[in-house]
Amino acid sequence: MKIYLGPGGNCLTAKESSTFGSFERLKELNLNAQEIEFVRSIYLSPKAAEEVGRQAKNYGIELSVHAPYFINLLSDKKETVEASIERIVESADRAERMGAKFVVVHAAYYGKLSREEAFEKMKEVTIKIIEGIEEARIRNVKLAYETMAKESQFADLDELLRLMKEVKSKFLTVCVDFAHLYCRENGKIDYSQILEKVKSFSHIHSHFSNVKYNLKTKKFVDVHVSINSHPPFESLAKEILRRKITITIISESPKLELDSLRMKEVFEKFGYKF
Ligand SMILES: [Zn+2]
């Protein structure tokens, strides 16, 4: 087993606000992962991605990539779907060049489609993306659709696992966003059940943060906050250690690496050595 912890995006407390500055800071803090956020744009050229990969390797940092937010694979506009596929394949290309294993994607909105229609269409589109990945000679990157917070968003964990089962490709996996699953179930989470479902994965990629509670609507909303107890972290850490799994946990809290540090302290408290 191995645990990788680090921020989604560059460290906030780095001396120099750049990717390399962030790696320096991660080394100081003894953290070992970072997600490169292409959420607004794919800001690295192929060459720059290779350089980032070399640096990360020097620092012993496990990289992943988050694809742009401007993606909707279930759009009824053909151009939107095609542009979305292109953005994902381009993100995967940069990921391959930097030695990142996962490219995380917010796949889609159901829109007017029924769940079943959405599923069938996602299957088709996913196969297309994988063909694009193969054509681009990408070998080591997995497409990781993220578990999403809202009922209007594709998809929950079960649907994503079903997609993996039916598409049957080594290029497809899931990004387990614990905060999103907690929102989707409005304040409930069973870590043991979730990790049981993904126990065949050799390396689980995940996101963790806490979420806001709206007193008026009595609902948890997908607004990320620093770690307190919604959802709790300690019980997740215990379950991970009990199962001896290899997992990356990207902190998506507003405190980024500082919350990764708190996660690290929890694992160390329970006896894990980084
Ligand atoms: Zn995300």
Short mmCIF file of C-alpha atoms in Angstrom, two decimals, residues 19-20 23 36 38 42-57 63-65 90-100 141:
data_model
loop_
_atom_site.label_atom_id
_atom_site.label_comp_id
_atom_site.label_asym_id
_atom_site.label_seq_id
_atom_site.Cartn_x
_atom_site.Cartn_y
_atom_site.Cartn_z
CA THR A 19 4.37 24.82 -10.38
CA PHE A 20 8.05 24.49 -9.43
CA PHE A 23 6.90 21.31 -5.75
CA ILE A 36 -2.25 19.92 -12.10
CA PHE A 38 -6.24 22.55 -16.29
CA ILE A 42 -4.62 23.57 -20.63
CA TYR A 43 -1.84 25.97 -19.77
CA LEU A 44 1.16 23.73 -20.41
CA SER A 45 2.67 23.16 -23.85
CA PRO A 46 3.77 19.59 -24.58
CA LYS A 47 7.37 20.59 -23.84
CA ALA A 48 6.48 22.40 -20.61
CA ALA A 49 4.52 19.34 -19.48
CA GLU A 50 7.61 17.18 -19.98
CA GLU A 51 9.67 19.61 -17.88
CA VAL A 52 7.02 19.60 -15.11
CA GLY A 53 7.16 15.79 -15.20
CA ARG A 54 10.96 15.76 -14.83
CA GLN A 55 10.79 18.14 -11.87
CA ALA A 56 8.02 16.17 -10.18
CA LYS A 57 10.08 13.02 -10.50
CA LEU A 63 1.08 13.87 -10.46
CA SER A 64 -2.46 13.81 -11.77
CA VAL A 65 -4.31 16.18 -14.06
CA GLU A 90 -5.25 17.03 -25.01
CA SER A 91 -5.28 16.92 -21.19
CA ALA A 92 -4.40 13.21 -21.35
CA ASP A 93 -1.52 13.99 -23.71
CA ARG A 94 -0.06 16.49 -21.21
CA ALA A 95 -0.65 13.98 -18.41
CA GLU A 96 1.28 11.30 -20.33
CA ARG A 97 4.14 13.72 -20.95
CA MET A 98 4.38 14.64 -17.28
CA GLY A 99 4.08 11.03 -16.09
CA ALA A 100 0.68 11.58 -14.47
CA VAL A 141 -2.89 7.63 -18.40
#
